[in-house]
mmCIF file of C-alpha atoms and ligand atoms in Angstrom:
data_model
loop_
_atom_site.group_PDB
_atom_site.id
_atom_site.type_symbol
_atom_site.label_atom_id
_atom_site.label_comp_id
_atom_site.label_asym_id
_atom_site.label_seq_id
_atom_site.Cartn_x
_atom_site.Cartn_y
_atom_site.Cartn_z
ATOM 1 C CA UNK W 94 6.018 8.641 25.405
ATOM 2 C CA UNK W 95 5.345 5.370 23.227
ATOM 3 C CA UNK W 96 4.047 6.589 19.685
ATOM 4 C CA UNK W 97 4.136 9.799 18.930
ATOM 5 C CA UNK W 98 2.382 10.691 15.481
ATOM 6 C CA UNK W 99 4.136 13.352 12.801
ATOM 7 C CA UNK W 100 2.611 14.849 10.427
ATOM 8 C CA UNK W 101 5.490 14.655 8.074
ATOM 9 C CA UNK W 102 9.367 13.675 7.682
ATOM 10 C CA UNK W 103 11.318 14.728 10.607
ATOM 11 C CA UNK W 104 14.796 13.795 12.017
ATOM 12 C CA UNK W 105 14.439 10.340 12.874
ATOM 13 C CA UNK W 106 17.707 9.991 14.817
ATOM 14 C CA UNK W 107 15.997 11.656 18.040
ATOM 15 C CA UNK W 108 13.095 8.935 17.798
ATOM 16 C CA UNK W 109 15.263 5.848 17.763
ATOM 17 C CA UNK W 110 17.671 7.435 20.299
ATOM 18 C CA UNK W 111 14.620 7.786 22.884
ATOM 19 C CA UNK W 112 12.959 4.668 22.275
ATOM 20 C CA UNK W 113 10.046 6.470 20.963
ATOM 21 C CA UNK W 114 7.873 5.201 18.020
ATOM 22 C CA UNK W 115 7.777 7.623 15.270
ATOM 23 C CA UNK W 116 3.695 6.768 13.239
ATOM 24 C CA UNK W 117 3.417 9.093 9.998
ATOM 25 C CA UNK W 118 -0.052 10.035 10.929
ATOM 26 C CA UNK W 119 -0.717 10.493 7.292
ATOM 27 C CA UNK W 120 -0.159 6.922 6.486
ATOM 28 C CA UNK W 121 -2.309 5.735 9.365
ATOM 29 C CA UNK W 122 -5.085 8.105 8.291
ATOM 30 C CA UNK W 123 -4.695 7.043 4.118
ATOM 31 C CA UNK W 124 -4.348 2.858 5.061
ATOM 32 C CA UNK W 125 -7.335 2.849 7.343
ATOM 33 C CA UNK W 126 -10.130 1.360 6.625
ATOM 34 C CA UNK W 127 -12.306 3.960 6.112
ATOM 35 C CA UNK W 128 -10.589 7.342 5.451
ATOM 36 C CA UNK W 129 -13.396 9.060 4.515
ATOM 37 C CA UNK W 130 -14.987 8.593 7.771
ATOM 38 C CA UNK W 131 -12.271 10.034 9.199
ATOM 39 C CA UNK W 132 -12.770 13.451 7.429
ATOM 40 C CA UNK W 133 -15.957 13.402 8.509
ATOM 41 C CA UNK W 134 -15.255 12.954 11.884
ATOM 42 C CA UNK W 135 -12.990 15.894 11.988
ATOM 43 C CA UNK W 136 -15.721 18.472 10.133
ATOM 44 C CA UNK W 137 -18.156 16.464 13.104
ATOM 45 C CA UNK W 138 -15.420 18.223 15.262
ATOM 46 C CA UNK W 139 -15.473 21.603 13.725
ATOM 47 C CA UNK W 140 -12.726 21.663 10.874
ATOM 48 C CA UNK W 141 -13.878 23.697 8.154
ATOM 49 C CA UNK W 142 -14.514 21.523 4.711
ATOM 50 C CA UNK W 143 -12.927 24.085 3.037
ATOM 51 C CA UNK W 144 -9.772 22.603 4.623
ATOM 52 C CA UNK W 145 -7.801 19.521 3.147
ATOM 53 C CA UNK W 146 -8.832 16.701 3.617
ATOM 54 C CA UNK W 147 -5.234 15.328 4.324
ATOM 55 C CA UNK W 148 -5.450 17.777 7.662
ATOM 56 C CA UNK W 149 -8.622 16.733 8.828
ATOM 57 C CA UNK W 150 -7.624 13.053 8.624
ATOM 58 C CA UNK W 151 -4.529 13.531 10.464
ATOM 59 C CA UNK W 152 -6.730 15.178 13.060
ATOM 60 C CA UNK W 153 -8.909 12.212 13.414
ATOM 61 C CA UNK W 154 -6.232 9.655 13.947
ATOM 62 C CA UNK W 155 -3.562 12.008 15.785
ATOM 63 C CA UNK W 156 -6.156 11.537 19.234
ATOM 64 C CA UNK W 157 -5.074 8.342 19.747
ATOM 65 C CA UNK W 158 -1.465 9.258 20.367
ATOM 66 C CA UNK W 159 1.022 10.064 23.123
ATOM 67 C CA UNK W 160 1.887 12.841 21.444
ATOM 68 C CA UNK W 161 2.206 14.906 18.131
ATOM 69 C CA UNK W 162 5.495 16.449 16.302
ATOM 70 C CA UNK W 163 4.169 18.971 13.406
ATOM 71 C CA UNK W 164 6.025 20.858 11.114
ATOM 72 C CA UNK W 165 4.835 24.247 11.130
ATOM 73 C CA UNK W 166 7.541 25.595 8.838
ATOM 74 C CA UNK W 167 8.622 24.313 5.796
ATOM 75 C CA UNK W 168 5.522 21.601 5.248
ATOM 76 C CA UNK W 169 2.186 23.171 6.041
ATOM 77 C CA UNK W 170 0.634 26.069 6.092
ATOM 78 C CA UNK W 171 -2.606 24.501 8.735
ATOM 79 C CA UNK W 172 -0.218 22.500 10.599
ATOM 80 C CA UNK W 173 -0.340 25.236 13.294
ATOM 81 C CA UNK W 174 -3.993 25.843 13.870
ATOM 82 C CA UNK W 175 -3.658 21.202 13.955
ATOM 83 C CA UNK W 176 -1.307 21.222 16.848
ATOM 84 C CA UNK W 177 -3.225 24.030 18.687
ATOM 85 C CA UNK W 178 -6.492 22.104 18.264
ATOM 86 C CA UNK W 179 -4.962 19.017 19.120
ATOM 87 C CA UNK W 180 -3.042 20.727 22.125
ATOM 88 C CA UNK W 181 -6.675 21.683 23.094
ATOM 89 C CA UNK W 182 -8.144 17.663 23.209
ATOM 90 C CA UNK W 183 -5.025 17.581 26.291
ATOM 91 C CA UNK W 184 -2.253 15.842 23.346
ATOM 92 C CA UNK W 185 1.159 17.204 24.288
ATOM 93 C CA UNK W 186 2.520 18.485 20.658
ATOM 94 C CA UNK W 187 5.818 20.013 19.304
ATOM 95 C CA UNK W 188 6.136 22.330 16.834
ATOM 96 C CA UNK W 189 9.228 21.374 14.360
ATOM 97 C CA UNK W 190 10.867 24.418 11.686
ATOM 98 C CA UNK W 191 12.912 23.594 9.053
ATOM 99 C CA UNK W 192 15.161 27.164 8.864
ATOM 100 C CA UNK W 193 14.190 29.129 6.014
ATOM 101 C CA UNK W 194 17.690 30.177 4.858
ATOM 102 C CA UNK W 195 18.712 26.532 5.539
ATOM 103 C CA UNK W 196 20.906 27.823 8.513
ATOM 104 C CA UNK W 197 22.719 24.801 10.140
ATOM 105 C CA UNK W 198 22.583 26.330 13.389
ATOM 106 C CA UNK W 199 18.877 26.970 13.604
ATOM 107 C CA UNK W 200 18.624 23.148 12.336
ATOM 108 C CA UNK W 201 20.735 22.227 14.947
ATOM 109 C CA UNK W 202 18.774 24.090 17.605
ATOM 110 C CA UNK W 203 15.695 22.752 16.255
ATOM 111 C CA UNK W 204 16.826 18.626 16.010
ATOM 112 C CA UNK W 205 18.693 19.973 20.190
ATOM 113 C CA UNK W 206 14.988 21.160 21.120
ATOM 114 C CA UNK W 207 13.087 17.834 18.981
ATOM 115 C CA UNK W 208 15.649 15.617 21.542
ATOM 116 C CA UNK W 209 14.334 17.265 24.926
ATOM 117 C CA UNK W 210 10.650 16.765 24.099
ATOM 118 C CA UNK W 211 11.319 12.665 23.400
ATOM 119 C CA UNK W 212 13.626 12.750 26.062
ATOM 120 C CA UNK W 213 17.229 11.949 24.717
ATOM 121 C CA UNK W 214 20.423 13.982 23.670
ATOM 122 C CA UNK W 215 21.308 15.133 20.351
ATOM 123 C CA UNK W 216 24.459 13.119 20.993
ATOM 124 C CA UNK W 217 22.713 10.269 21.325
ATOM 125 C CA UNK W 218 20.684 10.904 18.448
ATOM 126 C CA UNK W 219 24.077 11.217 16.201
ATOM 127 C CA UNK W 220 25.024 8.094 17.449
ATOM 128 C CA UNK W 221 21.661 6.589 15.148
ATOM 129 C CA UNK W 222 22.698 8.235 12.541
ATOM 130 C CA UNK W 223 24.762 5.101 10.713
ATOM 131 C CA UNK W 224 21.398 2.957 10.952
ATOM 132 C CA UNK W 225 19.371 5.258 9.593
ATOM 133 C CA UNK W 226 21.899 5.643 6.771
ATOM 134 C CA UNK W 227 22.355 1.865 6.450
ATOM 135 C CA UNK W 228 18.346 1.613 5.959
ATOM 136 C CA UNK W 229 18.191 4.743 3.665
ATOM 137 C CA UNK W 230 20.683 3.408 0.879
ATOM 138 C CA UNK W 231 18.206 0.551 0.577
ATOM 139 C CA UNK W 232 15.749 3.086 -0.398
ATOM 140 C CA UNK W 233 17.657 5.092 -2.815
ATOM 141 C CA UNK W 234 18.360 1.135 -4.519
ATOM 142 C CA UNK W 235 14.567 1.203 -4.804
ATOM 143 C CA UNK W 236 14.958 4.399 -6.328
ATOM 144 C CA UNK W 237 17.487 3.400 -8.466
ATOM 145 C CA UNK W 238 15.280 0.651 -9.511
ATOM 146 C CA UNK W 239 12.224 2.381 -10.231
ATOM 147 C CA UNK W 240 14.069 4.456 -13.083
ATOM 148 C CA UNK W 241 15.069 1.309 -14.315
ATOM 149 C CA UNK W 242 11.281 -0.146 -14.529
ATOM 150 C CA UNK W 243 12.125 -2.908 -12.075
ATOM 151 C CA UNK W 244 9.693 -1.802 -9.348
ATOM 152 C CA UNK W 245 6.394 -1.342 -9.598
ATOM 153 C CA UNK W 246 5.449 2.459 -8.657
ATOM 154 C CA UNK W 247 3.367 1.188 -6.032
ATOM 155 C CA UNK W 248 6.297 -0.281 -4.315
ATOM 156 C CA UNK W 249 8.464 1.972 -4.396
ATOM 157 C CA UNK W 250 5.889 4.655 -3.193
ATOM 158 C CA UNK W 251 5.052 2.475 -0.229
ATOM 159 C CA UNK W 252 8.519 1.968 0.533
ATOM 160 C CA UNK W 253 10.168 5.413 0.148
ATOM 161 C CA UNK W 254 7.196 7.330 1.466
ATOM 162 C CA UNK W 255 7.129 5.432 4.140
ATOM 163 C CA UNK W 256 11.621 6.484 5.366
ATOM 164 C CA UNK W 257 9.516 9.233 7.295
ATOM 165 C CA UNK W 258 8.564 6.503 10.039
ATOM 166 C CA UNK W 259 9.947 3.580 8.607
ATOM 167 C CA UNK W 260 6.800 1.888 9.326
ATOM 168 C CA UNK W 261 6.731 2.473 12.987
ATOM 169 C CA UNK W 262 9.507 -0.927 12.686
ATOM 170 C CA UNK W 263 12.836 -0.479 11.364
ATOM 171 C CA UNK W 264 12.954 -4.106 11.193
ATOM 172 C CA UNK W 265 9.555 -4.575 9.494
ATOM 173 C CA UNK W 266 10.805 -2.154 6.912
ATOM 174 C CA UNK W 267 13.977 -3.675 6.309
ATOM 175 C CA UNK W 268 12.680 -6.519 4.984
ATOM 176 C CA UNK W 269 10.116 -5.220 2.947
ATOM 177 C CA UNK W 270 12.769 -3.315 0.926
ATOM 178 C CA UNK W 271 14.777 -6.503 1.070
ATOM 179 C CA UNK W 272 11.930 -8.250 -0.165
ATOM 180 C CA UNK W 273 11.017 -5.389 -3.373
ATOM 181 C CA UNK W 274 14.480 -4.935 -4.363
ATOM 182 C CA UNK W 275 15.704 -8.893 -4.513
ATOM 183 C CA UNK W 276 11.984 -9.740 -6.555
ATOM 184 C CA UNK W 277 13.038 -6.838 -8.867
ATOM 185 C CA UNK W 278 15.924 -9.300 -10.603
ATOM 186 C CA UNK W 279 12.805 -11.296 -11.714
ATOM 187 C CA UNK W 280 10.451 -9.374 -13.222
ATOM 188 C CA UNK W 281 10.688 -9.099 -16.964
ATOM 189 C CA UNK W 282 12.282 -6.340 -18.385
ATOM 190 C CA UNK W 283 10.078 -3.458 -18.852
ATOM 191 C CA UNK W 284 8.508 -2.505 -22.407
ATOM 192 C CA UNK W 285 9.215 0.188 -23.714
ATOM 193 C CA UNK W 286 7.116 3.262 -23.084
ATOM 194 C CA UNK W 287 7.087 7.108 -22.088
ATOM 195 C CA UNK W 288 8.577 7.286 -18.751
ATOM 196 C CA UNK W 289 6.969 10.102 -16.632
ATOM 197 C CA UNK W 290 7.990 11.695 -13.449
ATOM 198 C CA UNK W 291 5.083 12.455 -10.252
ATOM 199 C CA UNK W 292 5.534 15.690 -8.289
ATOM 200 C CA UNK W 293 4.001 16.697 -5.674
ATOM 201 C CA UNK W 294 2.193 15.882 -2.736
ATOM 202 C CA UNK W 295 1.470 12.266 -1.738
ATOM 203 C CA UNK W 296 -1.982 11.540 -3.237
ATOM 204 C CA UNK W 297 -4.898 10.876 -1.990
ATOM 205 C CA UNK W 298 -5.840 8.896 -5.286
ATOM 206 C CA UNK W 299 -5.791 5.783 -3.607
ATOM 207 C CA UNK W 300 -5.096 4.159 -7.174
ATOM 208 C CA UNK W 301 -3.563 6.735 -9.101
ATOM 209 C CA UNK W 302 -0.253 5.047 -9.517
ATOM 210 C CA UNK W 303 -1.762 1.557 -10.956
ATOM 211 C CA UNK W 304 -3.759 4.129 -13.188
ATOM 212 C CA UNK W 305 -0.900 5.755 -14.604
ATOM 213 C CA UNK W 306 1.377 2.463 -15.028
ATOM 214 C CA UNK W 307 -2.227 0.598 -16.510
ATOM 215 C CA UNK W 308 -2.909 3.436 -18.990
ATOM 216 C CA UNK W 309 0.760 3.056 -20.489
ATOM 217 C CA UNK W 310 3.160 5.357 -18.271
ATOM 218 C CA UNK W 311 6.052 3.945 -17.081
ATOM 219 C CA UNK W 312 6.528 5.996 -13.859
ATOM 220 C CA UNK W 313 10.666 6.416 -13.430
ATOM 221 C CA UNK W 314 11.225 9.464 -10.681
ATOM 222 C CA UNK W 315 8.808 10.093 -7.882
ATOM 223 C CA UNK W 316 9.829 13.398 -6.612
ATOM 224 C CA UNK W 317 8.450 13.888 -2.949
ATOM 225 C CA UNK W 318 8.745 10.136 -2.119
ATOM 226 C CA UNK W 319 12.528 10.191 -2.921
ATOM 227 C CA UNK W 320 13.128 13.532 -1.175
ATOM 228 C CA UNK W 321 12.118 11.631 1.722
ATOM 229 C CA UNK W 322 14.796 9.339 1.654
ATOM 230 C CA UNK W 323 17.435 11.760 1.738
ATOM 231 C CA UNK W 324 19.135 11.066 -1.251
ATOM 232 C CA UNK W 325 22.192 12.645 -0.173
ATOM 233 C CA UNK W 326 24.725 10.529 0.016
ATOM 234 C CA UNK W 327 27.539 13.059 0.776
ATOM 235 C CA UNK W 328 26.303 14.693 3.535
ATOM 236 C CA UNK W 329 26.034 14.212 6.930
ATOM 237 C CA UNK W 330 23.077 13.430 8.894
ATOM 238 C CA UNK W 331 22.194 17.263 9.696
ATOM 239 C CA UNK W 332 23.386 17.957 6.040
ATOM 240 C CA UNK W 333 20.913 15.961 4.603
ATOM 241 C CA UNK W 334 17.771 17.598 6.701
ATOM 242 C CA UNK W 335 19.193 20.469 4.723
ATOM 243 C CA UNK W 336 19.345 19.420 0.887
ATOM 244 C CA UNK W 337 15.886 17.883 1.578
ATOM 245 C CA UNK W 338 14.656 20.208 -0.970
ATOM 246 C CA UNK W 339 11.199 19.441 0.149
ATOM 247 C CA UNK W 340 10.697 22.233 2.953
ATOM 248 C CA UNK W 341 12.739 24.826 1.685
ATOM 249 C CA UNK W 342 12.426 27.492 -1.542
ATOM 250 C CA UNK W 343 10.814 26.356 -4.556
ATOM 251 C CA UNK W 344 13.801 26.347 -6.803
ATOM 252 C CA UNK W 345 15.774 23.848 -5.672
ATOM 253 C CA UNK W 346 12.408 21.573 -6.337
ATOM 254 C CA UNK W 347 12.310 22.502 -9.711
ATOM 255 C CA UNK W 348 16.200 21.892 -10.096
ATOM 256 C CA UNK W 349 15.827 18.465 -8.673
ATOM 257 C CA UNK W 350 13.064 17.845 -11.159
ATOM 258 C CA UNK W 351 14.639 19.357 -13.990
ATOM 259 C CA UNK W 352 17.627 17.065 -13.443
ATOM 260 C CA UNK W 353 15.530 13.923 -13.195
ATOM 261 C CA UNK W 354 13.948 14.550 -16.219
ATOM 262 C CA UNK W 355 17.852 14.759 -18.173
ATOM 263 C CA UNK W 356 19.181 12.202 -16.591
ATOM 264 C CA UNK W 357 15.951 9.377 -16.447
ATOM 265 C CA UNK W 358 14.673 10.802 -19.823
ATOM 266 C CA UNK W 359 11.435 11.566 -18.850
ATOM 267 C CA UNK W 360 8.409 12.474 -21.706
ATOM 268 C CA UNK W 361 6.322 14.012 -19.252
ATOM 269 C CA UNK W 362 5.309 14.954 -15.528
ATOM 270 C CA UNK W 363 2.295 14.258 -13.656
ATOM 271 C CA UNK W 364 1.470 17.161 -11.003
ATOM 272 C CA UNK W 365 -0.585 15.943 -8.116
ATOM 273 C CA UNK W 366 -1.989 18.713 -6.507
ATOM 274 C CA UNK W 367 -4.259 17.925 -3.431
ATOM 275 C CA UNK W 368 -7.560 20.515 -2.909
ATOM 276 C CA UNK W 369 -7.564 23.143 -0.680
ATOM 277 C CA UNK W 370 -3.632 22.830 -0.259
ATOM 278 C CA UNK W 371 -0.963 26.279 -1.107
ATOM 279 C CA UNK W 372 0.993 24.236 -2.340
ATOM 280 C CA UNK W 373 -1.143 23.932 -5.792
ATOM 281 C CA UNK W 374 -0.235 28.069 -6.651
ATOM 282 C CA UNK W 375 3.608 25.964 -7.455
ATOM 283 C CA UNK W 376 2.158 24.588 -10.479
ATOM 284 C CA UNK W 377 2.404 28.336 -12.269
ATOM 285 C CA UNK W 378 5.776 27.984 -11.523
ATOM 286 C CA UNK W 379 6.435 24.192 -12.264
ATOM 287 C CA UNK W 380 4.396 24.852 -15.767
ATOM 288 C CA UNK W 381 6.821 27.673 -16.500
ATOM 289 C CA UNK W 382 10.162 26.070 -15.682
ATOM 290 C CA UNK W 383 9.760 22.500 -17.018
ATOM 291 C CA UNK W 384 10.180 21.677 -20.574
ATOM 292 C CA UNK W 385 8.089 18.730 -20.624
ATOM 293 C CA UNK W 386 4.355 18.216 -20.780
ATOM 294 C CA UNK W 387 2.599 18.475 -16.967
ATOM 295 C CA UNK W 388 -0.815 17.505 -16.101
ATOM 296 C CA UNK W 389 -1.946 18.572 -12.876
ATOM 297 C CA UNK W 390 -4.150 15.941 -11.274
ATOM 298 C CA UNK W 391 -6.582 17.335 -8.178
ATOM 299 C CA UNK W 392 -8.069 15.430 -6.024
ATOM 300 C CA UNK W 393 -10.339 16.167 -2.545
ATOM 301 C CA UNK W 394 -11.548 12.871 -0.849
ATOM 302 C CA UNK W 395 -9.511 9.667 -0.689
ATOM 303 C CA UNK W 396 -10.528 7.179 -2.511
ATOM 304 C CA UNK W 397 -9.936 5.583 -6.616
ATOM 305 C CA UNK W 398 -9.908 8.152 -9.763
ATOM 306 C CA UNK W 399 -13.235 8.895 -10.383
ATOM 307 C CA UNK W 400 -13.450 8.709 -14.187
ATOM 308 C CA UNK W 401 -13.185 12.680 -15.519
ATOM 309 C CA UNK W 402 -9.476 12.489 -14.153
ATOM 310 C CA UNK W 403 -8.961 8.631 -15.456
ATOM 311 C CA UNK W 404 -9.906 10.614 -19.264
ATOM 312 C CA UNK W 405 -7.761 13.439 -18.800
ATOM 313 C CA UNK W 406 -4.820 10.772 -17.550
ATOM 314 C CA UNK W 407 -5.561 8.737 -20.338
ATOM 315 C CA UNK W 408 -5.689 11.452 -22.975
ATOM 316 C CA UNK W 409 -2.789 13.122 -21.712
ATOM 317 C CA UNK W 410 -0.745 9.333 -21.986
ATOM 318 C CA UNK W 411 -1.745 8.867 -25.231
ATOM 319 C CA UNK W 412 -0.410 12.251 -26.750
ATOM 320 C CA UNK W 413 3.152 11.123 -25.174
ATOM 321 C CA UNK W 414 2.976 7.452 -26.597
ATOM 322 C CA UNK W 415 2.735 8.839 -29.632
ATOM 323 C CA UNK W 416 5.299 11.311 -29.643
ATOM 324 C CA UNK W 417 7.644 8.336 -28.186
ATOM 325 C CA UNK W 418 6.270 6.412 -31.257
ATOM 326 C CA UNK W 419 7.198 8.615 -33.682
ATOM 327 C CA UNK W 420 10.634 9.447 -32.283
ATOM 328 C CA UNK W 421 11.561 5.886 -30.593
ATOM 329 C CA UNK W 422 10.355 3.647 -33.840
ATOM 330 C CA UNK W 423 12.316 5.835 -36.338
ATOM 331 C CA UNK W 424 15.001 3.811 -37.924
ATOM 332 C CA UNK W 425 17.766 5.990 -36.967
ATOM 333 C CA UNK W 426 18.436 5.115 -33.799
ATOM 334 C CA UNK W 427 21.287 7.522 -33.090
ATOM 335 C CA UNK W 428 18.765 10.067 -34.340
ATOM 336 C CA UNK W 429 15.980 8.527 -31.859
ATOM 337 C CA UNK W 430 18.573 8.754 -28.923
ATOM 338 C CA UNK W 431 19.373 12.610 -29.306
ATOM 339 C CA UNK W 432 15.884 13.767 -29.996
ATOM 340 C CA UNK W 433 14.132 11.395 -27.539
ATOM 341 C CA UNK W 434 12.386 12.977 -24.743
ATOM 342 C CA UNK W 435 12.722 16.586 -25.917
HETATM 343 S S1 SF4 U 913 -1.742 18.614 0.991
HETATM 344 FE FE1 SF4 U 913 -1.150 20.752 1.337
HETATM 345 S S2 SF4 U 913 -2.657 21.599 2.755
HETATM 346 FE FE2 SF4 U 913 -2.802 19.358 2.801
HETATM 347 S S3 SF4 U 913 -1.498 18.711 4.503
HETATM 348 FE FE3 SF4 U 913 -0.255 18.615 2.651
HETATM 349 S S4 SF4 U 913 0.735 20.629 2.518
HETATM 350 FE FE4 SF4 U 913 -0.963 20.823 3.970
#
């Protein structure tokens, strides 16, 4: 097999030890040129449009391929009933688990059975593990840089969602990190202004980050885009498919958040939650656990922020520039320092 699509981060090691092109099917299906035709196409084909819209896209674009890898534990609930119609259109698939009780052995088994459907060893996939290391740290300095303010949220979105492929070209990505993180020494220092964290699921709102940053938010942790660069630095390559906190209970989530917002002083969060998805019943419990302002963003159909949400965005912005205000612009700045974000 050439390209085979996934629908979202899996081992990589097994891809570039079998000479197989790994294509993030949701990135193909978000950058086309015409998403929404896409959706349509699938409901054309039967899916339900009661069904998100991310699913029905990766439908659409996952018949061109050799093959599919899905995870059907850990990701998405519909990714099953994908594979099986996908399976049905003649597309050879593979179902991928992340263990529930994050057992190394059932990973192990799982990366062992990943390796025989692209055709390598999981020896030989161990052996890629130092590249894709090598290629990750340059995304957790993009991280690094975006709670600093010296990458644009766009960027650094682009660059860290896309560690689940690495844009089909190792190489290709290389040098677009290269490229964002040696332009980031000359960009002007950032003003100063409430920094806010996004959870949550990639978004459909093809414009939502621009939104944020051009209604005053300076966005400093990205929470699913930098779970998918592993940020683990101390583990090994199996270790880090396991603190991925991404597939696995909700509570080390809300830990990981909870400790971005200490340690990059956020003022806020900004909840993407996409229609249609289970994943939106984990805003009860982000609302309960975080001690910041959320606002939980929907949206359906890709494409810009249609203008109720843009209000709500903008209202919701305002309230936390002006408790910064108040607390950054008071003339004790030792005071400022302890009280500022709580
Ligand atoms: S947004 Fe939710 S329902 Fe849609 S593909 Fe992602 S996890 Fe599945």
């Amino acid at each position: 097999m050439n390209k085979v699509g996934i629908t979202t981060t899996v081992p990589l090691e097994p891809f570039l030890a079998s000479g197989t092109t790994p294509v993030d099917l949701n990135n193909i299906f978000i950058s086309s040129p015409d998403p929404a035709g896409l959706v349509e196409e699938a409901q054309v084909h039967g899916y339900p449009r009661n069904i998100c819209t991310w699913i029905k896209g990766i439908f659409s674009v996952a018949c061109d391929f050799d093959g599919v890898v899905g995870v059907v534990r850990g990701d998405c609930s519909n990714t099953e009933s994908l594979l099986e119609t996908l399976d049905l259109k003649g597309i050879p698939t593979h179902p991928f688990s992340y263990p529930p009780d994050r057992n190394r052995d059932r990973l192990v088994e799982e990366i062992g059975s990943l390796c025989d459907f692209l055709g390598c060893s999981i020896e030989d996939a161990k052996d890629q593990a130092g590249r894709v290391r090598h290629l990750r740290q340059m995304a957790w300095k993009v991280d690094e840089l975006l709670s600093l303010g010296r990458v644009s949220a766009s960027d650094a979105h682009l660059l860290m969602v896309s560690c689940s492929d690495l844009m089909s070209d190792p190489s290709l990505w290389e040098r677009r990190a290269r490229d964002v993180i040696e332009s980031s020494s000359r960009l002007d220092a950032p003003l100063e202004c409430p920094k806010i964290g996004y959870i949550g699921v990639p978004p459909i709102i093809t414009d939502i980050f621009d939104r944020i940053e051009g209604s005053g938010g300076n966005i400093a942790f990205m929470e699913t885009q930098r779970q998918f660069t592993m940020p683990f630095p101390n583990e090994d390559w199996i270790g880090s498919y396991l603190s991925y906190t991404y597939p696995f209970s909700i509570t080390g989530r809300v830990k990981d958040i909870k400790d971005a917002i200490e340690e990059r002083r956020l003022s806020g969060i900004v909840h993407y939650v996409q229609s249609f998805c289970h994943r939106q019943i984990d805003d009860i419990i982000f609302r309960s656990e975080l001690r910041v302002p959320v606002l939980t963003l929907e949206g359906n159909i890709p494409g810009p922020m249609d203008e109720r949400t843009a209000i709500r965005l903008e209202a919701f912005l305002d309230v936390l520039e002006m408790s910064f205000s108040s607390v950054y612009h008071n003339d004790d700045k030792n005071e400022k320092k302890e009280k500022y974000p709580r």
